[in-house]
CSV table of C-alpha atoms and ligand atoms in Angstrom, one decimal:
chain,number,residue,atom,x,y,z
T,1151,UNK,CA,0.0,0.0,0.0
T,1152,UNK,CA,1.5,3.6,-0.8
T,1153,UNK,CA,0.9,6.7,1.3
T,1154,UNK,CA,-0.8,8.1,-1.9
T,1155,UNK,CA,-3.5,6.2,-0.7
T,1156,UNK,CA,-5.0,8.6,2.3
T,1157,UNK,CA,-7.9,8.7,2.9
T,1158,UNK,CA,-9.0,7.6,6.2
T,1159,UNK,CA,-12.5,7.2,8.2
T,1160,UNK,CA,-12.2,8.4,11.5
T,1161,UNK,CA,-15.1,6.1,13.3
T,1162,UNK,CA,-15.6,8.0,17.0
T,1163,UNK,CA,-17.6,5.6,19.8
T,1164,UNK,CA,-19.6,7.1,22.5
T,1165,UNK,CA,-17.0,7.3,25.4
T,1166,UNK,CA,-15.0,10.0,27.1
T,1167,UNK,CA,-11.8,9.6,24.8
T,1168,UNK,CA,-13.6,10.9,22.3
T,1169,UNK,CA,-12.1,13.8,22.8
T,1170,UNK,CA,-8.9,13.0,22.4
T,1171,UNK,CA,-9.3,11.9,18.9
T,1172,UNK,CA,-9.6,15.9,17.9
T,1173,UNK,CA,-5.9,15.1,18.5
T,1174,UNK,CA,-5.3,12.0,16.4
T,1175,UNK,CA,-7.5,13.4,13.7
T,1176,UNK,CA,-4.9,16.6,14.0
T,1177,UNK,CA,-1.8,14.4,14.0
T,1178,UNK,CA,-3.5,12.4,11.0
T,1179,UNK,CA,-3.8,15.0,8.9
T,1180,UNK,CA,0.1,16.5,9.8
T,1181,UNK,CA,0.7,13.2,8.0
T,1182,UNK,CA,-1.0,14.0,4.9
T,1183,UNK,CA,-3.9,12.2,5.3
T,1184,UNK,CA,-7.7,13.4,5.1
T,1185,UNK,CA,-10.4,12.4,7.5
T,1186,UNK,CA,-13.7,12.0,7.0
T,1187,UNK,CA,-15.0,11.4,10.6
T,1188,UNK,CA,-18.4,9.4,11.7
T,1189,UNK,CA,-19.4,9.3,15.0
T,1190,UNK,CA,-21.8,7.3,16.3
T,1191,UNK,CA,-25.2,8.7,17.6
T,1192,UNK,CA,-24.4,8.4,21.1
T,1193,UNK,CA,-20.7,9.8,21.0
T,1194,UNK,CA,-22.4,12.7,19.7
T,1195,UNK,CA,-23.0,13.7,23.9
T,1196,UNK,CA,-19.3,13.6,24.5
T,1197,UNK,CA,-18.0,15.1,21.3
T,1198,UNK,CA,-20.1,17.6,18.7
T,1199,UNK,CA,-20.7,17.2,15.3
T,1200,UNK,CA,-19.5,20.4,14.7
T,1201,UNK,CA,-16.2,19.8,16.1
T,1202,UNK,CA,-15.8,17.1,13.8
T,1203,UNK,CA,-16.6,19.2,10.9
T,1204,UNK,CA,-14.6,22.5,11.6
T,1205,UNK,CA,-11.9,19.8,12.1
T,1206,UNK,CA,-12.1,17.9,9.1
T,1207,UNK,CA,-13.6,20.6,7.0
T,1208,UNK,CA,-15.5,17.8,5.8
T,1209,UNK,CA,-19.2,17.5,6.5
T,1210,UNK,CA,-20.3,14.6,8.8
T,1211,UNK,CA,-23.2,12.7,9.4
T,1212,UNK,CA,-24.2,9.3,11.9
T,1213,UNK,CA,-27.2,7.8,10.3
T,1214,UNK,CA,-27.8,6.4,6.7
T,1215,UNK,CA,-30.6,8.1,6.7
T,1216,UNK,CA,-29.1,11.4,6.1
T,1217,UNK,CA,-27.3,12.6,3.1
T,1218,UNK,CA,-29.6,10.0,1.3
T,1219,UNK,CA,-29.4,11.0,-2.1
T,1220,UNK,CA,-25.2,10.6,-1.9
T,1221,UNK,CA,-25.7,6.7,-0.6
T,1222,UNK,CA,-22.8,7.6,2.2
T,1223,UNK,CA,-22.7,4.2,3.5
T,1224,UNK,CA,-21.4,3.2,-0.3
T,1225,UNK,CA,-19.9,6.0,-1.4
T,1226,UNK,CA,-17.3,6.5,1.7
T,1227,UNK,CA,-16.7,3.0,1.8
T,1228,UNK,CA,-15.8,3.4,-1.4
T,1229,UNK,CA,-13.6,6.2,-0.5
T,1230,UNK,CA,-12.1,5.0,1.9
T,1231,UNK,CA,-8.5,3.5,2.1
T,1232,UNK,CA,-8.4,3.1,5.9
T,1233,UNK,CA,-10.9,2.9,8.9
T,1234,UNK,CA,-9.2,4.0,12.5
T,1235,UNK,CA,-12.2,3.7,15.3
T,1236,UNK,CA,-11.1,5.3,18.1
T,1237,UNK,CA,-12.6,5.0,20.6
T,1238,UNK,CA,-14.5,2.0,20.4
T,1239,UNK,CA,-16.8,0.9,24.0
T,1240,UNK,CA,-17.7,-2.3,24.6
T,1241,UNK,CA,-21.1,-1.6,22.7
T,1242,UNK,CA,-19.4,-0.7,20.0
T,1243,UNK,CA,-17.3,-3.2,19.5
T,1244,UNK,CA,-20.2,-6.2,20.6
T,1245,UNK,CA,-22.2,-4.4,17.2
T,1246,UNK,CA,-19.3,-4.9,14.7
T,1247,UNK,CA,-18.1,-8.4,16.2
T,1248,UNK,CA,-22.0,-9.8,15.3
T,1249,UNK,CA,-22.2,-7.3,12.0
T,1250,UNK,CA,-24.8,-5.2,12.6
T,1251,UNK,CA,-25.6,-2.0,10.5
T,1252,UNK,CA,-27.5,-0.3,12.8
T,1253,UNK,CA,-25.7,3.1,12.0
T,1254,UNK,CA,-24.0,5.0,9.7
T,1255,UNK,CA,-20.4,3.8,11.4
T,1256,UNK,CA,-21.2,0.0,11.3
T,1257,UNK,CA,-22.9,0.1,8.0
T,1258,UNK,CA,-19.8,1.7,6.7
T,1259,UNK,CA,-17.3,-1.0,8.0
T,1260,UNK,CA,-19.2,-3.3,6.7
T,1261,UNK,CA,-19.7,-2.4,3.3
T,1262,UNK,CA,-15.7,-2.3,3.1
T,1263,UNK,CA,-12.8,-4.3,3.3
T,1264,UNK,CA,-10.0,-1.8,3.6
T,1265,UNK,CA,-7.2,-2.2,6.7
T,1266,UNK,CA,-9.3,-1.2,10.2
T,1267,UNK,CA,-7.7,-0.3,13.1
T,1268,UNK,CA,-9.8,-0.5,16.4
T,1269,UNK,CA,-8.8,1.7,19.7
T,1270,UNK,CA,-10.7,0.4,22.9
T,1271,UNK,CA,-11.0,2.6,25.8
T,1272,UNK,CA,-13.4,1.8,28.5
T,1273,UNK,CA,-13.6,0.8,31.6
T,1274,UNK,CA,-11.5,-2.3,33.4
T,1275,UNK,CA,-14.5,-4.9,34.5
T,1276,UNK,CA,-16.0,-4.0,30.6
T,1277,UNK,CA,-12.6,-4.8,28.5
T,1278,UNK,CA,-12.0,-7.6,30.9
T,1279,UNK,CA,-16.1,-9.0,30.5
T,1280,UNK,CA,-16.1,-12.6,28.5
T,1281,UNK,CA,-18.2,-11.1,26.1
T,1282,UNK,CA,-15.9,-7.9,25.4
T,1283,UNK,CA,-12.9,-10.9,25.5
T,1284,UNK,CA,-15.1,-12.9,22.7
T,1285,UNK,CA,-15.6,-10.0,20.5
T,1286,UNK,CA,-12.8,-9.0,20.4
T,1287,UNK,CA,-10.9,-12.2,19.5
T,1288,UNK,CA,-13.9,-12.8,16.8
T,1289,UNK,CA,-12.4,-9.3,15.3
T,1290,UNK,CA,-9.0,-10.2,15.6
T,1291,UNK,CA,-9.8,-13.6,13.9
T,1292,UNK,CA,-11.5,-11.4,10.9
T,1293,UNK,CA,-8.0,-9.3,10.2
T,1294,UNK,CA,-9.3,-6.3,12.7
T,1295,UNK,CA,-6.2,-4.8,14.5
T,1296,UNK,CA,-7.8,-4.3,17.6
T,1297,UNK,CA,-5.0,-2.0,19.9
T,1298,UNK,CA,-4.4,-3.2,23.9
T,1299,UNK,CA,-6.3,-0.3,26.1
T,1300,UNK,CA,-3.1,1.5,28.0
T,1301,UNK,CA,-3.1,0.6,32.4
T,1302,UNK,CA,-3.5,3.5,34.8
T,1303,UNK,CA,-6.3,5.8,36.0
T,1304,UNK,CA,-9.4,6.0,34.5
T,1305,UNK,CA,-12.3,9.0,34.0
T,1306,UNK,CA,-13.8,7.9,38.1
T,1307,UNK,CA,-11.2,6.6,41.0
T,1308,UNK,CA,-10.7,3.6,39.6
T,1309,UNK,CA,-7.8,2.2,37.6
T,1310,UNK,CA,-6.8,-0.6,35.5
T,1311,UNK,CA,-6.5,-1.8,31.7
T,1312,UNK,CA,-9.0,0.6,29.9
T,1313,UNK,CA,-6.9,3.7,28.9
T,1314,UNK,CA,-7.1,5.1,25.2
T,1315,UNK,CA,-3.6,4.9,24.0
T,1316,UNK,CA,-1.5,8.5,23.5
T,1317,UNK,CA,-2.2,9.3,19.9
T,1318,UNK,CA,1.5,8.9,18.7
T,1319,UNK,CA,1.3,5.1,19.7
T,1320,UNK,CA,-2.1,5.2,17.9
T,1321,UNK,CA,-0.3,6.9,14.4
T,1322,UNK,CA,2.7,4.1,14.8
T,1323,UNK,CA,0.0,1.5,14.9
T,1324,UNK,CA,-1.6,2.6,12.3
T,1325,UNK,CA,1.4,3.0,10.3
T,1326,UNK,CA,2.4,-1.0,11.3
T,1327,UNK,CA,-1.4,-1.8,9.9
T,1328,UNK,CA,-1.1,0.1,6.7
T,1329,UNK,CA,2.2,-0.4,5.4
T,1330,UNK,CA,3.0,2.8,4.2
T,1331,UNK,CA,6.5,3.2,4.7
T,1332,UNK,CA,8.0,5.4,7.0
T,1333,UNK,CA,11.5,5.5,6.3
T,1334,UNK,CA,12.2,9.8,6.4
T,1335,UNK,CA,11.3,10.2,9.9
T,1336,UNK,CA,14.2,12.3,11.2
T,1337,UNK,CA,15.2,13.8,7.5
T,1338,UNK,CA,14.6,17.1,6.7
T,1339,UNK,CA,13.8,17.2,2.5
T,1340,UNK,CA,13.6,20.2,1.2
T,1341,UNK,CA,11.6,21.2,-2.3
T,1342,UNK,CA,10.8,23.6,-4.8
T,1343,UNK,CA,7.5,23.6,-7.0
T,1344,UNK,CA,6.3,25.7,-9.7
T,1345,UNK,CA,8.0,27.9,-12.1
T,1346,UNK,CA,9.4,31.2,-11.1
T,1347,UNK,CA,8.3,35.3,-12.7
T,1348,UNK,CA,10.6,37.7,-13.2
T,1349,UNK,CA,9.0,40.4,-13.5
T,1350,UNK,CA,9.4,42.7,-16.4
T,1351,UNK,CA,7.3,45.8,-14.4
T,1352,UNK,CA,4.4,46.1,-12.3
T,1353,UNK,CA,1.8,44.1,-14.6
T,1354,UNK,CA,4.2,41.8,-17.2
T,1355,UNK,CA,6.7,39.2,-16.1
T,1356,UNK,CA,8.8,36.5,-17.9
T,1357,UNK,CA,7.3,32.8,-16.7
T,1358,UNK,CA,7.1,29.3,-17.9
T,1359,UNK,CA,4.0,26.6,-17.9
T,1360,UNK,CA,4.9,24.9,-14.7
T,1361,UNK,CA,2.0,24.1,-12.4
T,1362,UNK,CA,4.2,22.9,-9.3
T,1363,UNK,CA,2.2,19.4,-9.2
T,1364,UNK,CA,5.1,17.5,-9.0
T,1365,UNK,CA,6.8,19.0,-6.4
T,1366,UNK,CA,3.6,19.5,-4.6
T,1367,UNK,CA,3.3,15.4,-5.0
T,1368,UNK,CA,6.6,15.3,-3.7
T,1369,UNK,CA,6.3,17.2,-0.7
T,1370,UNK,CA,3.5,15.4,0.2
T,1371,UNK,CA,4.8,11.7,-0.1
T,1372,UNK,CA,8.0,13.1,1.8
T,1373,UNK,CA,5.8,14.2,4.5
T,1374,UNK,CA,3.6,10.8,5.0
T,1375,UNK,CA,6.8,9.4,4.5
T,1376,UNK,CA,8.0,11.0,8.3
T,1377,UNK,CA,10.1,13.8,7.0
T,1378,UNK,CA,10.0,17.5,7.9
T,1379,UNK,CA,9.3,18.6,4.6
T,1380,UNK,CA,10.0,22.5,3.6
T,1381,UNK,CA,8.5,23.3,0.2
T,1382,UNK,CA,9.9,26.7,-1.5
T,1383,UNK,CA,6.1,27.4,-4.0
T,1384,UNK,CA,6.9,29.7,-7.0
T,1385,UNK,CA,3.3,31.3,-8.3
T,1386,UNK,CA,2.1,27.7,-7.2
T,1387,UNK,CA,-1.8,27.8,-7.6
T,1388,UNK,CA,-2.7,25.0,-4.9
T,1389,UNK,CA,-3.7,24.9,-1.4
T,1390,UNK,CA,-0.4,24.5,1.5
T,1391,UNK,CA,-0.3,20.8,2.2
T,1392,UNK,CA,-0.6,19.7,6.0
T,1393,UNK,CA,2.7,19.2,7.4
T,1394,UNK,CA,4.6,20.9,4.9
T,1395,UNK,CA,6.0,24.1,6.1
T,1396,UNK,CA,5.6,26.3,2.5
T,1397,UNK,CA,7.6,29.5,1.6
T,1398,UNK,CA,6.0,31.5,-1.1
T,1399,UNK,CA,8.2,33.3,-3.4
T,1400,UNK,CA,8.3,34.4,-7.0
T,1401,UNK,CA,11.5,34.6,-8.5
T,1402,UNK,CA,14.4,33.1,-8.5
T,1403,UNK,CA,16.8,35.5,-6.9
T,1404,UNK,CA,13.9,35.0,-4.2
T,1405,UNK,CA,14.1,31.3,-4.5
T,1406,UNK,CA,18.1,31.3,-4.1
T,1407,UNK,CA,17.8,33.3,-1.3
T,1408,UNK,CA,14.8,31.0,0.9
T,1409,UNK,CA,17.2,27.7,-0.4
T,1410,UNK,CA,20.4,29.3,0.7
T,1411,UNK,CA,18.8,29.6,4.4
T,1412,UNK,CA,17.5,26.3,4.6
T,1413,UNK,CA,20.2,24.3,2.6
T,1414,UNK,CA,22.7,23.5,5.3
T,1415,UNK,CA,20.8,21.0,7.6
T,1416,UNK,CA,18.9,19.5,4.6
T,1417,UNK,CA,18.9,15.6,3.6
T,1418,UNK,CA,17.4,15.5,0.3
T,1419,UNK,CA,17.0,18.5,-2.1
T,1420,UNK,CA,14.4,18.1,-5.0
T,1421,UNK,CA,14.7,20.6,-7.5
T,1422,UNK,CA,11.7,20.6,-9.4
T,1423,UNK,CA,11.0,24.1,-10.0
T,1424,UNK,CA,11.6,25.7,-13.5
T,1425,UNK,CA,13.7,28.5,-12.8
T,1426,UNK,CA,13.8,31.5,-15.4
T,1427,UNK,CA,17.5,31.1,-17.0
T,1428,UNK,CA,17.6,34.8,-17.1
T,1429,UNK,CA,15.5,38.3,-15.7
T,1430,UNK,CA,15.1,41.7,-17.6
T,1431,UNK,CA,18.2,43.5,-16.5
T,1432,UNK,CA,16.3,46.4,-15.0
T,1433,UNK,CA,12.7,45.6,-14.0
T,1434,UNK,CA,10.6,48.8,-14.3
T,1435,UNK,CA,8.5,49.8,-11.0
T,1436,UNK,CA,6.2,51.5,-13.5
T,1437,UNK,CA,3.7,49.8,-16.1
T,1438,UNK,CA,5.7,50.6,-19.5
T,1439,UNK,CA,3.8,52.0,-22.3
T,1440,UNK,CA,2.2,50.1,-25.3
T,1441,UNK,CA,4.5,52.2,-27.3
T,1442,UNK,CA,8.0,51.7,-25.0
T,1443,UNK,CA,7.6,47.9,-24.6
T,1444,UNK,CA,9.5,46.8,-27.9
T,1445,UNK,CA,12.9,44.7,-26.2
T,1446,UNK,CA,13.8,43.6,-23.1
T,1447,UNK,CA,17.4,43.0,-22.3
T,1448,UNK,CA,17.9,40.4,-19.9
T,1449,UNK,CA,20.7,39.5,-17.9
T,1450,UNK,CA,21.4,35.5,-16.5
T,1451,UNK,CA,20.0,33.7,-13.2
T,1452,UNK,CA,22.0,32.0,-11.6
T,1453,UNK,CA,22.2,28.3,-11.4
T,1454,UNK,CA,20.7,27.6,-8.1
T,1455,UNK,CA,21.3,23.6,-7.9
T,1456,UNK,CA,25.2,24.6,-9.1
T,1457,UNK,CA,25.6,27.4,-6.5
T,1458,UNK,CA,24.0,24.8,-4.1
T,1459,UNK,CA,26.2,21.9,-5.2
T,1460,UNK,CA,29.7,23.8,-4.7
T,1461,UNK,CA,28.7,23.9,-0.6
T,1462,UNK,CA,27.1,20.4,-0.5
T,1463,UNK,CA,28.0,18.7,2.7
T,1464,UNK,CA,26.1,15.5,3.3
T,1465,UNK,CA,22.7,16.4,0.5
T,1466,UNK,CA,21.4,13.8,-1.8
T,1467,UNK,CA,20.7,16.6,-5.1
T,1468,UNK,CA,17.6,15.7,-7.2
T,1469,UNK,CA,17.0,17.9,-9.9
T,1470,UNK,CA,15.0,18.2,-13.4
T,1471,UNK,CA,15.1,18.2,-16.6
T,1472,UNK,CA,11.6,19.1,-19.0
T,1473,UNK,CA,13.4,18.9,-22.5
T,1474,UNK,CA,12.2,18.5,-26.2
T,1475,UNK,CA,15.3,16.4,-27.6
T,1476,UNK,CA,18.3,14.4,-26.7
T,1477,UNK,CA,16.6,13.7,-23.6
T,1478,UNK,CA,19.2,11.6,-21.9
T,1479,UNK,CA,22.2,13.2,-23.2
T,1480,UNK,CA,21.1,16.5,-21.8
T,1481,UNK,CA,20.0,15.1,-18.2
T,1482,UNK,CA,23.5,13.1,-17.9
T,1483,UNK,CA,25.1,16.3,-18.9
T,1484,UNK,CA,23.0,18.4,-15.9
T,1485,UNK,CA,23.8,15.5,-13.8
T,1486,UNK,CA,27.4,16.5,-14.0
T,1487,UNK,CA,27.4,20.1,-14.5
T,1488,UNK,CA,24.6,20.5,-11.6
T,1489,UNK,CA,26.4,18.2,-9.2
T,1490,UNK,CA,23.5,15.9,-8.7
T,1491,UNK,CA,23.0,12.4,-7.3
T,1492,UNK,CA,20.0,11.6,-9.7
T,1493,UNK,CA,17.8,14.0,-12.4
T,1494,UNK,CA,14.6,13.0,-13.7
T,1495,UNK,CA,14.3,14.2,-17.4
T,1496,UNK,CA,10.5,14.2,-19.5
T,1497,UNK,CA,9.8,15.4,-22.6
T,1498,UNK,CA,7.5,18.3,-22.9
T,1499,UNK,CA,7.4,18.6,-26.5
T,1500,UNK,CA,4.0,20.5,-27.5
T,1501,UNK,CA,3.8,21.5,-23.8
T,1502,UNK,CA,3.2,18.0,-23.2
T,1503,UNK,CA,3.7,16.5,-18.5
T,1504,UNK,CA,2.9,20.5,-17.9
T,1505,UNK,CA,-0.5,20.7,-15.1
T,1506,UNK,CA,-1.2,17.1,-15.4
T,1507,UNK,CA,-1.8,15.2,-13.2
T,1508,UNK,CA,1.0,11.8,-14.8
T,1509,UNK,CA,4.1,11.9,-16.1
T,1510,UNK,CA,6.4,10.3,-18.0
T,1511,UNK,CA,10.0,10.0,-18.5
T,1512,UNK,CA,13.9,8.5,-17.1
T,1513,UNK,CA,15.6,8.9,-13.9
T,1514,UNK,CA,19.3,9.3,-14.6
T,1515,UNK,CA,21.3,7.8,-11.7
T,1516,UNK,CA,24.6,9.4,-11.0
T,1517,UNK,CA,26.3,5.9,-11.6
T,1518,UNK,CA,24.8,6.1,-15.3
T,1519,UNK,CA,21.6,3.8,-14.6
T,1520,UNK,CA,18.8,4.7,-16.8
T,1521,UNK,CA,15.1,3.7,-15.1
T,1522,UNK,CA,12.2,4.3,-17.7
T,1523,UNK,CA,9.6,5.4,-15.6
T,1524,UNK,CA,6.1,4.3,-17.7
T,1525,UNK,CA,3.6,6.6,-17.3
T,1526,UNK,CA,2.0,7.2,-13.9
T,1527,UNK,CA,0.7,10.0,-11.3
T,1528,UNK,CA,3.2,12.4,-10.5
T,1529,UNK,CA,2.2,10.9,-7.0
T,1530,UNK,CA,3.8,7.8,-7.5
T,1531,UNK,CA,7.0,9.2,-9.2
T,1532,UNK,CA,7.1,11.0,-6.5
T,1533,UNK,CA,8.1,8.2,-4.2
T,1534,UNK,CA,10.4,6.5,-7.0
T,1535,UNK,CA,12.2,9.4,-6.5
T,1536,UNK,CA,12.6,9.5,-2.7
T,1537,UNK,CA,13.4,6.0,-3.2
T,1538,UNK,CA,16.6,6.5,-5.2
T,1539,UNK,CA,17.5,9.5,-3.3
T,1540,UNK,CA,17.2,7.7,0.8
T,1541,UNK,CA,19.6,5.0,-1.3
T,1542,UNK,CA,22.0,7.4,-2.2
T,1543,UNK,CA,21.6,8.8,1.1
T,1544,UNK,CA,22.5,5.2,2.7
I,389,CTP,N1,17.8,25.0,-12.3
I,389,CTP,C1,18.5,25.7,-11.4
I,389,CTP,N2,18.8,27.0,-11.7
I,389,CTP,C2,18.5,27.6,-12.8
I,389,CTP,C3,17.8,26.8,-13.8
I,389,CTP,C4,17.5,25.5,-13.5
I,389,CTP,O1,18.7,25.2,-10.3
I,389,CTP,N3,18.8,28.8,-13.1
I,389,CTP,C5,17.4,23.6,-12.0
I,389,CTP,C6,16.0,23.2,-12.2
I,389,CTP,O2,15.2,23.4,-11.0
I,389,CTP,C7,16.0,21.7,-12.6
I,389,CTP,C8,17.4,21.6,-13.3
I,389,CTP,O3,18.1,22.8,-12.9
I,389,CTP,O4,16.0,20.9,-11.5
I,389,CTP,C9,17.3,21.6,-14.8
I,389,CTP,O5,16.6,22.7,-15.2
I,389,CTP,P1,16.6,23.1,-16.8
I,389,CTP,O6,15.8,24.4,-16.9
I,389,CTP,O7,16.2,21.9,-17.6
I,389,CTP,O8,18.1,23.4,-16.9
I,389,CTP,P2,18.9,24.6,-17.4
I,389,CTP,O9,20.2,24.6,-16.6
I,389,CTP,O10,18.1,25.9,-17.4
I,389,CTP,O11,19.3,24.2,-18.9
I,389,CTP,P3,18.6,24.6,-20.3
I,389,CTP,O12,17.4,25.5,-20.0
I,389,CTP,O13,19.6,25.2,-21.1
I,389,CTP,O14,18.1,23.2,-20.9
């Protein structure tokens, strides 16, 4: 299972802890995933449904019964790659160890067979009761993870096994039970997306066509991944991801400057910004005239991956290449000249790759391996390419 896959039901049971899963839900989503959260009835007196749905920003709803004409029992089952129901009583769990539907929440898990993590919290004499013991073994036995309640003290005096886990031992279970691979936790990978403007005066600039998908994609599957992701955005027309701290600049001096200050304690670099080869050589604060606007002289940018490369410490460089012809000849020659550890070069003849949502192309490894990558979402390059780069990383 990849981490593109994120889309997770949040399932809240009617205890106490539900509170605390306004924290998992928060945690989930610093992870890159998105939450679509369905409490049952009854949890409803603990936690609000508008809590849920500021949260989330999604709406939410308990019964089939509502929402009727968008079949949500189907349709977010369908949706859904992951169930987490947290917290689950006794009650709850006694209605999905039989299989009943008798609410949104338990028509939902049944009408899908995606990965479902179960957090119990209740009390001691309830998680310890031989019909809490036999349901919960029948869900084990029908490839439920079902999470051990934490020992200590509970909502009254009492305490004793019952305790909803701390939500970071929740995400790492989760994590176990999904597969998706966290092997950046502890990197820092910084990015750039989108293509930069230099502006020509007030109104006109000099820009190029692209749409800062992939390195969006490639924030994103850093992030789930367990990185601390930065993500430099040139004129990128998307919404900040979650858990991705995002600088907005617009042109490359401007870039250079936001990579310069972050460069030294990064891991991996992706390059995947078109940077402008050159700005006007005096950019007018004034709108020119109709009549005035007949040449522009420019002068050069500078190569921000080369600049970058001559005070490389420890980084794994990824960089770019959108080219027309000799594909791979150009890439290995960027390879060398950019001082990288692996480019990825596509051809965008006829303005072809540019705002969609799949590429195409070869990633050029520094040791002169060529990897045809067939066409796929700029998601799943996006992990080929952190792949190759945590390898050269070691
Ligand atoms: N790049 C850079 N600084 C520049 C131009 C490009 O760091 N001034 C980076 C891009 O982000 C990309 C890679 O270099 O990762 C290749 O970009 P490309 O535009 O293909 O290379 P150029 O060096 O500009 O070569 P040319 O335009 O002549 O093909």
């Amino acid at each position: 299972m990849s981490a593109t896959n994120r889309e997770v039901i949040l399932g809240i049971g009617g205890g106490i802890a539900a509170y605390k899963s306004a924290d998992l839900l928060r945690r989930l989503q610093d992870n890159g995933f998105a939450i679509t959260v369905v409490p049952t009835p009854n949890s409803l007196n603990f936690v609000g449904a508008a809590t849920w749905q500021a949260l989330s920003g999604r709406p939410v709803t308990t019964q089939v019964w509502e929402d009727v004409d968008q079949v949500r029992h189907i349709s977010l089952a369908k949706l859904a790659d992951f169930f987490i129901i947290a917290p689950a009583t006794a009650d709850l769990i006694a209605r999905l160890a039989m299989g009943r539907a008798d609410d949104l929440l338990t028509n939902l898990v049944l009408a899908s067979a995606v990965p479902k993590l179960v957090v119990p919290a209740m009390h001691p004499s309830m998680w310890l009761d031989p019909a809490t013991v036999a349901n919960v073994s029948t869900l084990r036995a029908r490839g439920f993870v079902v999470m051990e309640p934490e020992v200590g003290r509970l909502t009254g005096s009492d305490s004793g096994q019952g305790r909803f886990p701390q939500t970071q031992k929740i995400i790492d279970e989760f994590f176990a039970m999904s597969g998706i691979k966290r092997d950046l936790v502890g990197k820092k990978v910084l990015v750039t997306a989108g293509g930069t403007r230099e502006a020509i005066d007030p109104v006109r600039f000099i820009g190029n066509r692209s749409s800062g998908k992939q390195g969006v994609a490639i924030a994103k599957a850093a992030a789930a991944r367990g990185a601390s992701v930065h993500l430099i955005a040139a004129n990128v027309d998307m919404p900040d991801c979650d858990g991705v701290v995002t600088t907005h600049i617009e042109s490359a001096q401007q870039m250079l400057a936001e990579l310069e200050k972050n460069f030294s304690d990064t891991d991996i670099l992706v390059m995947s910004a078109a940077v402008a080869d050159a700005r006007p050589m005096n950019s007018s604060s004034e709108k020119i005239n109709k009549s005035d606007f007949t040449s522009i002289d420019l002068q050069v940018n500078p190569d921000l991956l080369a600049t970058l490369s001559a005070k490389k410490t420890k980084q794994v460089m990824v960089g770019f290449a959108a080219q027309t012809s000799e594909l791979i000849a150009s890439a290995q020659s960027k390879l060398v000249s950019k001082g990288l550890d692996l480019i990825y070069v596509n051809d965008v003849t006829g303005g072809a790759i540019f705002g969609q949502d799949e590429t195409e192309g070869t990633i050029v490894l520094r040791n002169g391996d060529l990897v045809p990558i067939a066409r796929q979402s700029k998601d799943t390059l996006a992990h080929h390419l952190l792949d190759y780069a945590l390898e050269q990383l070691g």
